[in-house]
Amino acid sequence: MSSILTPDRVRIHSGSATQEEALQEAAGLLVAAGAVTPAYLDAMRQREQTVSTFMGNGLAIPHGTNEAKDEILASALCVIRYDGGVDWAGDPVTFVIGIAGRGDEHLEILSQIAITFSEEDDVARLAAAATEEELYGLLSAVND
């Protein structure tokens, strides 16, 4: 399996964003990676209408609905940090991790992310990363 997270899909923004802007950016990075079709953004929006992808600890993991599996071309991940935060349907989010998983691969990817974000020290290190390269280095274990 090729790397699901690459340095070009890691972003740090000093400001804030709306939930819609964050969804658009995450979907755009996944489209640019060749992982999903442009229709995947609508599937991400539909997922949020059904159930919020807010995970706690400042993390949201937007992804498409099960009906959108055909829109996924390859497993991939993007990581966007908004230092100004995102109001995620009433919950405070700093990290938006867009995910696309072929078959059941997303479950393994999700468990890796959940482990990383369950430790407050790890989240603090991710929040303190000064550059996108440093942030990528801290998260590149998802490729193992």
mmCIF file of C-alpha atoms in Angstrom, residues 4 9 23-44 62-65 68-78 98-103 106 109:
data_model
loop_
_atom_site.group_PDB
_atom_site.id
_atom_site.type_symbol
_atom_site.label_atom_id
_atom_site.label_comp_id
_atom_site.label_asym_id
_atom_site.label_seq_id
_atom_site.Cartn_x
_atom_site.Cartn_y
_atom_site.Cartn_z
ATOM 1 C CA ILE A 4 -1.868 7.287 2.812
ATOM 2 C CA ARG A 9 -1.507 16.885 2.200
ATOM 3 C CA LEU A 23 -14.813 20.400 4.503
ATOM 4 C CA GLN A 24 -14.075 22.028 1.148
ATOM 5 C CA GLU A 25 -10.344 22.175 1.857
ATOM 6 C CA ALA A 26 -10.185 18.565 3.070
ATOM 7 C CA ALA A 27 -12.155 17.308 0.067
ATOM 8 C CA GLY A 28 -10.019 19.420 -2.264
ATOM 9 C CA LEU A 29 -6.794 17.915 -0.925
ATOM 10 C CA LEU A 30 -8.196 14.396 -1.333
ATOM 11 C CA VAL A 31 -9.351 15.192 -4.894
ATOM 12 C CA ALA A 32 -5.921 16.661 -5.737
ATOM 13 C CA ALA A 33 -4.330 13.471 -4.415
ATOM 14 C CA GLY A 34 -6.405 11.429 -6.860
ATOM 15 C CA ALA A 35 -8.041 9.637 -3.918
ATOM 16 C CA VAL A 36 -11.653 10.733 -4.456
ATOM 17 C CA THR A 37 -13.897 12.250 -7.096
ATOM 18 C CA PRO A 38 -15.240 15.796 -6.623
ATOM 19 C CA ALA A 39 -18.614 14.277 -5.612
ATOM 20 C CA TYR A 40 -17.001 13.105 -2.351
ATOM 21 C CA LEU A 41 -17.489 16.600 -0.861
ATOM 22 C CA ASP A 42 -21.275 16.160 -1.008
ATOM 23 C CA ALA A 43 -20.926 12.776 0.702
ATOM 24 C CA MET A 44 -18.877 14.444 3.464
ATOM 25 C CA PRO A 62 -14.775 14.209 8.064
ATOM 26 C CA HIS A 63 -15.420 11.392 5.621
ATOM 27 C CA GLY A 64 -18.081 10.352 3.168
ATOM 28 C CA THR A 65 -21.131 8.183 3.616
ATOM 29 C CA ALA A 68 -20.241 7.182 -1.556
ATOM 30 C CA LYS A 69 -17.780 4.265 -1.635
ATOM 31 C CA ASP A 70 -17.721 4.476 -5.445
ATOM 32 C CA GLU A 71 -16.338 8.028 -5.162
ATOM 33 C CA ILE A 72 -13.200 6.705 -3.409
ATOM 34 C CA LEU A 73 -10.418 5.855 -5.838
ATOM 35 C CA ALA A 74 -7.622 5.220 -3.315
ATOM 36 C CA SER A 75 -7.067 5.366 0.438
ATOM 37 C CA ALA A 76 -5.694 8.719 1.540
ATOM 38 C CA LEU A 77 -5.572 11.154 4.391
ATOM 39 C CA CYS A 78 -5.137 14.897 4.708
ATOM 40 C CA GLY A 98 -10.044 14.227 5.905
ATOM 41 C CA ILE A 99 -10.152 10.535 5.205
ATOM 42 C CA ALA A 100 -10.950 8.283 2.272
ATOM 43 C CA GLY A 101 -10.582 4.539 2.673
ATOM 44 C CA ARG A 102 -11.000 1.808 0.067
ATOM 45 C CA GLY A 103 -12.884 -1.211 1.372
ATOM 46 C CA HIS A 106 -10.467 3.350 6.680
ATOM 47 C CA ILE A 109 -6.552 4.337 9.478
#
